[in-house]
Tab-separated table of C-alpha atoms in Angstrom:
chain	number	residue	atom	x	y	z
A	1	UNK	CA	156.137	-33.712	53.328
A	2	UNK	CA	158.281	-32.637	50.374
A	3	UNK	CA	157.661	-29.392	48.565
A	4	UNK	CA	158.985	-30.822	45.287
A	5	UNK	CA	159.294	-34.431	44.106
A	6	UNK	CA	161.688	-34.739	41.150
A	7	UNK	CA	161.202	-37.472	38.541
A	8	UNK	CA	163.931	-38.069	35.961
A	9	UNK	CA	166.784	-40.342	34.892
A	10	UNK	CA	168.729	-40.019	38.128
A	11	UNK	CA	170.974	-42.431	39.988
A	12	UNK	CA	172.205	-44.210	36.844
A	13	UNK	CA	175.658	-42.579	36.811
A	14	UNK	CA	174.847	-40.729	33.609
A	15	UNK	CA	176.972	-37.575	33.619
A	16	UNK	CA	174.505	-35.443	31.670
A	17	UNK	CA	171.566	-36.253	33.911
A	18	UNK	CA	173.598	-35.898	37.116
A	19	UNK	CA	174.723	-32.447	35.956
A	20	UNK	CA	171.087	-31.591	35.215
A	21	UNK	CA	170.024	-32.635	38.720
A	22	UNK	CA	172.884	-30.693	40.309
A	23	UNK	CA	171.918	-27.570	38.336
A	24	UNK	CA	168.190	-27.888	39.074
A	25	UNK	CA	168.659	-28.325	42.822
A	26	UNK	CA	171.114	-25.406	42.973
A	27	UNK	CA	168.778	-23.117	41.019
A	28	UNK	CA	165.655	-24.074	42.982
A	29	UNK	CA	167.466	-23.422	46.269
A	30	UNK	CA	168.730	-20.077	45.017
A	31	UNK	CA	165.095	-18.902	44.826
A	32	UNK	CA	163.872	-20.773	47.923
A	33	UNK	CA	166.741	-21.875	50.202
A	34	UNK	CA	164.467	-23.881	52.504
A	35	UNK	CA	162.693	-25.805	49.721
A	36	UNK	CA	162.247	-29.474	50.622
A	37	UNK	CA	163.244	-31.702	47.706
A	38	UNK	CA	162.863	-35.458	47.229
A	39	UNK	CA	164.321	-37.245	44.191
A	40	UNK	CA	163.180	-40.520	42.631
A	41	UNK	CA	166.501	-42.270	42.041
A	42	UNK	CA	167.923	-45.629	41.002
A	43	UNK	CA	170.597	-45.102	43.690
A	44	UNK	CA	168.837	-43.160	46.458
A	45	UNK	CA	171.672	-43.234	49.013
A	46	UNK	CA	174.159	-41.913	46.487
A	47	UNK	CA	171.761	-39.209	45.265
A	48	UNK	CA	170.965	-38.141	48.818
A	49	UNK	CA	174.641	-37.868	49.773
A	50	UNK	CA	175.673	-36.100	46.562
A	51	UNK	CA	173.022	-33.372	46.553
A	52	UNK	CA	171.894	-33.110	50.192
A	53	UNK	CA	168.311	-34.077	49.347
A	54	UNK	CA	165.935	-36.811	50.356
A	55	UNK	CA	165.837	-39.632	47.783
A	56	UNK	CA	163.744	-42.780	47.369
A	57	UNK	CA	164.014	-45.830	45.142
A	58	UNK	CA	162.328	-45.114	41.818
A	59	UNK	CA	161.592	-48.837	41.348
A	60	UNK	CA	159.726	-49.245	44.647
A	61	UNK	CA	156.088	-48.754	43.649
A	62	UNK	CA	154.853	-48.222	47.202
A	63	UNK	CA	157.560	-45.660	47.998
A	64	UNK	CA	156.888	-43.766	44.774
A	65	UNK	CA	153.129	-43.613	45.370
A	66	UNK	CA	153.680	-42.537	48.980
A	67	UNK	CA	156.020	-39.725	47.931
A	68	UNK	CA	153.645	-38.542	45.214
A	69	UNK	CA	150.760	-38.472	47.685
A	70	UNK	CA	152.808	-36.408	50.176
A	71	UNK	CA	154.456	-33.859	47.871
A	72	UNK	CA	153.123	-30.440	46.885
A	73	UNK	CA	154.489	-30.503	43.336
A	74	UNK	CA	155.837	-33.104	40.927
A	75	UNK	CA	158.713	-31.786	38.858
A	76	UNK	CA	159.148	-33.965	35.751
A	77	UNK	CA	162.501	-33.507	34.078
A	78	UNK	CA	164.809	-32.378	32.891
A	79	UNK	CA	166.564	-34.135	30.039
A	80	UNK	CA	165.380	-36.230	27.114
A	81	UNK	CA	162.839	-38.305	29.016
A	82	UNK	CA	160.102	-38.127	26.413
A	83	UNK	CA	161.272	-40.294	23.511
A	84	UNK	CA	160.936	-43.940	22.532
A	85	UNK	CA	164.164	-44.549	20.600
A	86	UNK	CA	165.785	-46.175	23.649
A	87	UNK	CA	162.598	-48.069	24.497
A	88	UNK	CA	158.926	-47.460	25.089
A	89	UNK	CA	158.878	-48.669	28.702
A	90	UNK	CA	161.008	-45.785	29.978
A	91	UNK	CA	158.676	-43.279	28.305
A	92	UNK	CA	155.659	-44.980	29.843
A	93	UNK	CA	157.336	-44.881	33.264
A	94	UNK	CA	157.675	-41.079	33.207
A	95	UNK	CA	154.162	-40.582	31.842
A	96	UNK	CA	152.736	-42.905	34.499
A	97	UNK	CA	154.441	-40.864	37.236
A	98	UNK	CA	152.766	-37.745	35.825
A	99	UNK	CA	149.343	-39.416	35.639
A	100	UNK	CA	149.677	-40.715	39.196
A	101	UNK	CA	150.463	-37.201	40.424
A	102	UNK	CA	147.357	-35.853	38.685
A	103	UNK	CA	145.239	-38.635	40.231
A	104	UNK	CA	146.410	-37.270	43.602
A	105	UNK	CA	145.593	-33.742	42.355
A	106	UNK	CA	149.173	-32.545	42.599
A	107	UNK	CA	150.650	-29.650	40.659
A	108	UNK	CA	152.811	-31.031	37.834
A	109	UNK	CA	155.600	-28.907	36.358
A	110	UNK	CA	157.404	-30.248	33.265
A	111	UNK	CA	160.906	-28.828	33.685
A	112	UNK	CA	162.958	-27.942	30.584
A	113	UNK	CA	161.947	-31.123	28.793
A	114	UNK	CA	163.663	-32.423	25.708
A	115	UNK	CA	161.308	-34.123	23.264
A	116	UNK	CA	163.197	-36.784	21.363
A	117	UNK	CA	162.247	-38.876	18.375
A	118	UNK	CA	158.894	-40.663	18.756
A	119	UNK	CA	158.635	-43.701	16.478
A	120	UNK	CA	155.147	-44.873	17.434
A	121	UNK	CA	151.953	-42.874	16.938
A	122	UNK	CA	150.449	-44.387	20.081
A	123	UNK	CA	153.271	-42.897	22.151
A	124	UNK	CA	152.758	-39.421	20.720
A	125	UNK	CA	149.059	-39.821	21.589
A	126	UNK	CA	149.995	-40.729	25.190
A	127	UNK	CA	152.309	-37.727	25.470
A	128	UNK	CA	149.518	-35.431	24.268
A	129	UNK	CA	147.032	-36.875	26.776
A	130	UNK	CA	149.470	-36.567	29.696
A	131	UNK	CA	150.831	-33.137	28.815
A	132	UNK	CA	147.340	-31.722	28.433
A	133	UNK	CA	146.764	-32.646	32.089
A	134	UNK	CA	149.884	-31.015	33.564
A	135	UNK	CA	149.934	-27.500	34.999
A	136	UNK	CA	153.045	-26.013	33.369
A	137	UNK	CA	155.219	-27.105	30.454
A	138	UNK	CA	158.708	-25.765	29.835
A	139	UNK	CA	160.970	-27.186	27.121
A	140	UNK	CA	164.623	-26.788	26.144
A	141	UNK	CA	164.287	-25.500	22.572
A	142	UNK	CA	161.855	-24.171	19.990
A	143	UNK	CA	162.161	-27.517	18.197
A	144	UNK	CA	160.913	-29.309	21.335
A	145	UNK	CA	157.943	-26.949	21.410
A	146	UNK	CA	157.235	-27.629	17.730
A	147	UNK	CA	157.375	-31.378	18.389
A	148	UNK	CA	154.815	-31.154	21.197
A	149	UNK	CA	152.564	-28.969	19.083
A	150	UNK	CA	152.765	-31.558	16.301
A	151	UNK	CA	151.229	-33.981	18.831
A	152	UNK	CA	148.380	-31.441	19.251
A	153	UNK	CA	149.284	-30.604	22.868
A	154	UNK	CA	146.914	-27.775	23.778
A	155	UNK	CA	148.655	-26.427	26.904
A	156	UNK	CA	150.874	-23.351	26.729
A	157	UNK	CA	154.493	-24.370	26.132
A	158	UNK	CA	157.268	-22.093	27.407
A	159	UNK	CA	160.737	-22.335	25.861
A	160	UNK	CA	163.567	-22.029	28.397
A	161	UNK	CA	166.885	-23.899	28.175
A	162	UNK	CA	168.770	-26.893	29.523
A	163	UNK	CA	169.484	-26.500	33.277
A	164	UNK	CA	173.192	-27.230	32.746
A	165	UNK	CA	173.547	-23.844	31.028
A	166	UNK	CA	172.935	-22.301	34.457
A	167	UNK	CA	175.416	-24.502	36.297
A	168	UNK	CA	178.258	-22.659	38.011
A	169	UNK	CA	181.484	-24.327	36.886
A	170	UNK	CA	184.883	-24.524	38.572
A	171	UNK	CA	187.334	-21.974	37.221
A	172	UNK	CA	189.029	-23.429	34.127
A	173	UNK	CA	192.695	-24.306	34.351
A	174	UNK	CA	195.010	-21.743	32.777
A	175	UNK	CA	196.391	-23.459	29.701
A	176	UNK	CA	200.028	-22.882	28.830
A	177	UNK	CA	200.744	-23.649	25.184
A	178	UNK	CA	204.542	-23.826	25.551
A	179	UNK	CA	205.861	-27.380	25.270
A	180	UNK	CA	202.526	-28.928	26.140
A	181	UNK	CA	200.551	-31.587	24.352
A	182	UNK	CA	197.025	-30.607	23.468
A	183	UNK	CA	194.367	-32.648	25.233
A	184	UNK	CA	191.492	-33.796	23.030
A	185	UNK	CA	188.477	-35.234	24.839
A	186	UNK	CA	186.193	-37.632	22.951
A	187	UNK	CA	182.703	-38.400	24.256
A	188	UNK	CA	180.779	-41.210	22.573
A	189	UNK	CA	177.732	-43.344	23.225
A	190	UNK	CA	177.019	-46.900	22.172
A	191	UNK	CA	174.571	-46.950	19.261
A	192	UNK	CA	173.397	-49.492	16.713
A	193	UNK	CA	176.427	-48.419	14.640
A	194	UNK	CA	178.867	-49.303	17.419
A	195	UNK	CA	180.943	-51.691	15.267
A	196	UNK	CA	181.532	-48.941	12.712
A	197	UNK	CA	182.313	-46.518	15.533
A	198	UNK	CA	185.065	-48.789	16.845
A	199	UNK	CA	186.761	-48.549	13.442
A	200	UNK	CA	186.083	-44.818	12.983
A	201	UNK	CA	187.340	-43.679	16.379
A	202	UNK	CA	190.301	-46.033	16.639
A	203	UNK	CA	191.509	-44.719	13.272
A	204	UNK	CA	190.734	-41.149	14.360
A	205	UNK	CA	192.826	-41.654	17.508
A	206	UNK	CA	195.730	-42.858	15.370
A	207	UNK	CA	195.460	-39.763	13.161
A	208	UNK	CA	195.318	-37.368	16.123
A	209	UNK	CA	198.284	-38.827	17.989
A	210	UNK	CA	200.474	-39.388	14.931
A	211	UNK	CA	199.824	-36.018	13.242
A	212	UNK	CA	198.974	-33.620	16.076
A	213	UNK	CA	201.070	-35.293	18.788
A	214	UNK	CA	198.070	-34.684	21.052
A	215	UNK	CA	196.799	-36.611	24.061
A	216	UNK	CA	193.500	-38.426	23.388
A	217	UNK	CA	191.167	-38.903	26.352
A	218	UNK	CA	187.925	-40.864	25.964
A	219	UNK	CA	185.287	-39.867	28.520
A	220	UNK	CA	182.457	-42.327	29.263
A	221	UNK	CA	179.414	-40.257	30.224
A	222	UNK	CA	177.614	-43.417	31.336
A	223	UNK	CA	180.228	-45.897	32.467
A	224	UNK	CA	178.006	-48.992	32.437
A	225	UNK	CA	176.980	-48.414	28.803
A	226	UNK	CA	180.068	-46.766	27.308
A	227	UNK	CA	183.079	-48.550	28.765
A	228	UNK	CA	182.889	-51.688	26.590
A	229	UNK	CA	182.828	-49.588	23.413
A	230	UNK	CA	185.759	-47.469	24.601
A	231	UNK	CA	187.838	-50.506	25.538
A	232	UNK	CA	187.248	-51.965	22.067
A	233	UNK	CA	188.447	-48.710	20.529
A	234	UNK	CA	191.505	-48.666	22.796
A	235	UNK	CA	192.369	-52.248	21.834
A	236	UNK	CA	192.105	-51.379	18.135
A	237	UNK	CA	194.426	-48.369	18.166
A	238	UNK	CA	198.135	-48.352	17.430
A	239	UNK	CA	198.735	-45.401	19.771
A	240	UNK	CA	198.325	-44.794	23.520
A	241	UNK	CA	194.958	-43.356	24.543
A	242	UNK	CA	193.388	-42.754	27.950
A	243	UNK	CA	189.921	-43.611	29.254
A	244	UNK	CA	188.895	-41.272	32.080
A	245	UNK	CA	186.527	-42.781	34.635
A	246	UNK	CA	184.783	-40.518	37.132
A	247	UNK	CA	183.041	-41.105	40.449
A	248	UNK	CA	181.384	-37.721	40.840
A	249	UNK	CA	180.569	-34.789	38.592
A	250	UNK	CA	183.182	-32.546	40.256
A	251	UNK	CA	185.960	-34.799	38.919
A	252	UNK	CA	184.380	-34.645	35.471
A	253	UNK	CA	184.185	-30.841	35.547
A	254	UNK	CA	187.797	-30.685	36.699
A	255	UNK	CA	188.842	-32.717	33.641
A	256	UNK	CA	186.828	-30.486	31.289
A	257	UNK	CA	188.676	-27.432	32.588
A	258	UNK	CA	191.922	-28.998	31.316
A	259	UNK	CA	190.788	-29.958	27.789
A	260	UNK	CA	191.718	-28.075	24.624
A	261	UNK	CA	189.231	-29.577	22.135
A	262	UNK	CA	186.204	-31.822	22.532
A	263	UNK	CA	184.608	-34.255	20.083
A	264	UNK	CA	181.178	-35.273	21.356
A	265	UNK	CA	178.108	-37.300	20.453
A	266	UNK	CA	176.486	-36.260	23.729
A	267	UNK	CA	174.586	-33.018	24.273
A	268	UNK	CA	175.988	-32.216	27.695
A	269	UNK	CA	179.539	-32.729	26.504
A	270	UNK	CA	178.849	-29.947	23.995
A	271	UNK	CA	177.085	-27.730	26.548
A	272	UNK	CA	180.087	-27.958	28.887
A	273	UNK	CA	182.381	-27.199	25.926
A	274	UNK	CA	180.422	-24.047	25.145
A	275	UNK	CA	180.361	-22.949	28.794
A	276	UNK	CA	184.132	-23.474	29.108
A	277	UNK	CA	184.718	-21.838	25.687
A	278	UNK	CA	186.415	-25.002	24.468
A	279	UNK	CA	186.383	-25.585	20.676
A	280	UNK	CA	184.258	-28.597	19.837
A	281	UNK	CA	183.363	-30.948	17.014
A	282	UNK	CA	179.799	-32.254	17.275
A	283	UNK	CA	178.902	-35.716	16.015
A	284	UNK	CA	175.349	-34.745	15.086
A	285	UNK	CA	173.407	-38.002	14.781
A	286	UNK	CA	170.570	-36.905	17.068
A	287	UNK	CA	167.990	-34.148	16.800
A	288	UNK	CA	168.949	-32.650	20.172
A	289	UNK	CA	172.534	-32.179	18.943
A	290	UNK	CA	171.307	-30.467	15.791
A	291	UNK	CA	168.988	-28.254	17.871
A	292	UNK	CA	171.921	-27.268	20.087
A	293	UNK	CA	174.122	-26.367	17.115
A	294	UNK	CA	171.340	-24.230	15.672
A	295	UNK	CA	171.014	-22.418	19.020
A	296	UNK	CA	174.696	-21.484	18.862
A	297	UNK	CA	174.582	-20.618	15.173
A	298	UNK	CA	177.055	-23.405	14.417
A	299	UNK	CA	176.867	-25.440	11.178
A	300	UNK	CA	175.282	-28.882	11.389
A	301	UNK	CA	177.581	-31.503	9.871
A	302	UNK	CA	175.826	-34.791	9.262
A	303	UNK	CA	178.785	-36.502	7.608
A	304	UNK	CA	180.833	-37.900	10.501
A	305	UNK	CA	181.217	-41.409	9.148
A	306	UNK	CA	184.878	-41.165	8.142
A	307	UNK	CA	187.821	-40.584	10.492
A	308	UNK	CA	189.573	-38.356	7.933
A	309	UNK	CA	186.609	-35.970	7.847
A	310	UNK	CA	186.373	-35.747	11.638
A	311	UNK	CA	190.132	-35.211	11.806
A	312	UNK	CA	189.841	-32.382	9.264
A	313	UNK	CA	187.189	-30.709	11.443
A	314	UNK	CA	189.440	-31.030	14.509
A	315	UNK	CA	192.364	-29.509	12.591
A	316	UNK	CA	190.155	-26.636	11.487
A	317	UNK	CA	189.087	-25.959	15.079
A	318	UNK	CA	192.732	-25.898	16.172
A	319	UNK	CA	193.511	-23.267	13.528
A	320	UNK	CA	190.465	-21.072	13.857
A	321	UNK	CA	189.199	-21.837	17.364
A	322	UNK	CA	185.574	-21.309	18.308
A	323	UNK	CA	184.059	-17.882	17.794
A	324	UNK	CA	184.142	-17.548	21.566
A	325	UNK	CA	182.520	-14.118	21.882
A	326	UNK	CA	179.556	-15.104	19.728
A	327	UNK	CA	179.084	-18.383	21.572
A	328	UNK	CA	179.622	-16.736	24.986
A	329	UNK	CA	176.799	-14.268	24.288
A	330	UNK	CA	174.421	-17.096	23.354
A	331	UNK	CA	175.475	-19.115	26.417
A	332	UNK	CA	174.820	-16.122	28.704
A	333	UNK	CA	171.303	-15.783	27.286
A	334	UNK	CA	170.662	-19.513	27.707
A	335	UNK	CA	172.000	-19.348	31.271
A	336	UNK	CA	169.483	-16.605	32.083
A	337	UNK	CA	166.698	-18.686	30.543
A	338	UNK	CA	167.647	-21.736	32.602
A	339	UNK	CA	167.454	-19.666	35.799
A	340	UNK	CA	164.000	-18.446	34.772
A	341	UNK	CA	162.758	-22.059	34.739
A	342	UNK	CA	163.636	-22.437	38.422
A	343	UNK	CA	162.180	-19.017	39.231
A	344	UNK	CA	158.889	-19.949	37.539
A	345	UNK	CA	158.826	-23.334	39.272
A	346	UNK	CA	159.256	-21.783	42.736
A	347	UNK	CA	156.643	-19.132	41.923
A	348	UNK	CA	154.159	-21.862	40.971
A	349	UNK	CA	155.017	-23.808	44.140
A	350	UNK	CA	154.513	-20.746	46.329
A	351	UNK	CA	151.080	-20.033	44.873
A	352	UNK	CA	149.837	-23.621	44.639
């Protein structure tokens, strides 16, 4: 029997979600070293080997039901599971897991959830119905709480923070500025505007290399979805650029420790930037990016449609750098909040 069954977007080689899982497992074990954890994963063998947990195939209905029936608590999260912009079926999957756990009278703990854009009223109705049945709800930001309350969720909602804020990172590489090219990491995702993005970021790469003499490194956070876009950008540039592929999160963290500036569309690229005190430029097309910038007290720039404007922001960051002390203080507070989520979860488990 597992103490905790974790349901989330795991086993898909998505860097953000794998970092979330790593952080959650580490934090839960810090409060209860002998806690028995099982993860629903798209790649159970890989998940089991990477995190020293039991893992089962999330697509095997019989295995999922068996694990739900045997666990003490379902932990749903973390990450942006509850949204329908990438498709309604994935949202329904996570809600169905929650409902199944309640049918078996299991404790359900929603762990640092991110509530994304909901396009369909029926889906917001389903979220309300499911969340009113769970035992504890924690969310990443005040905006996530507001979103749930707009759905008329009646349960208490506790604001914590993203688990990755609590992740212990490898010591950053000491950066020598003498005779060294700056390394600029760019983290994108394929969106409906991908054709425009090919033009924007190939031209941006040209500007960076030609004017700053910097090294440009594109980092696919989800290889299966990002690599085609990045190859198109690479083929459209007039300068050499690198595409960094990773097999495990340790390699990714090692790369981050060597970067000087980061341009990111992805939340966890920005979170790692803040934790490593690396200046960043956020491409803020999504509400979770805007929420993150507001947390740090950083301006939200919605106009990232022209390479010249993004280049100007990069140049400004090189001159001024990030207000590291201000950001470090906010990150420390968010790290403490992320640890509190695990502490609360273990407390609930112990008393359930």
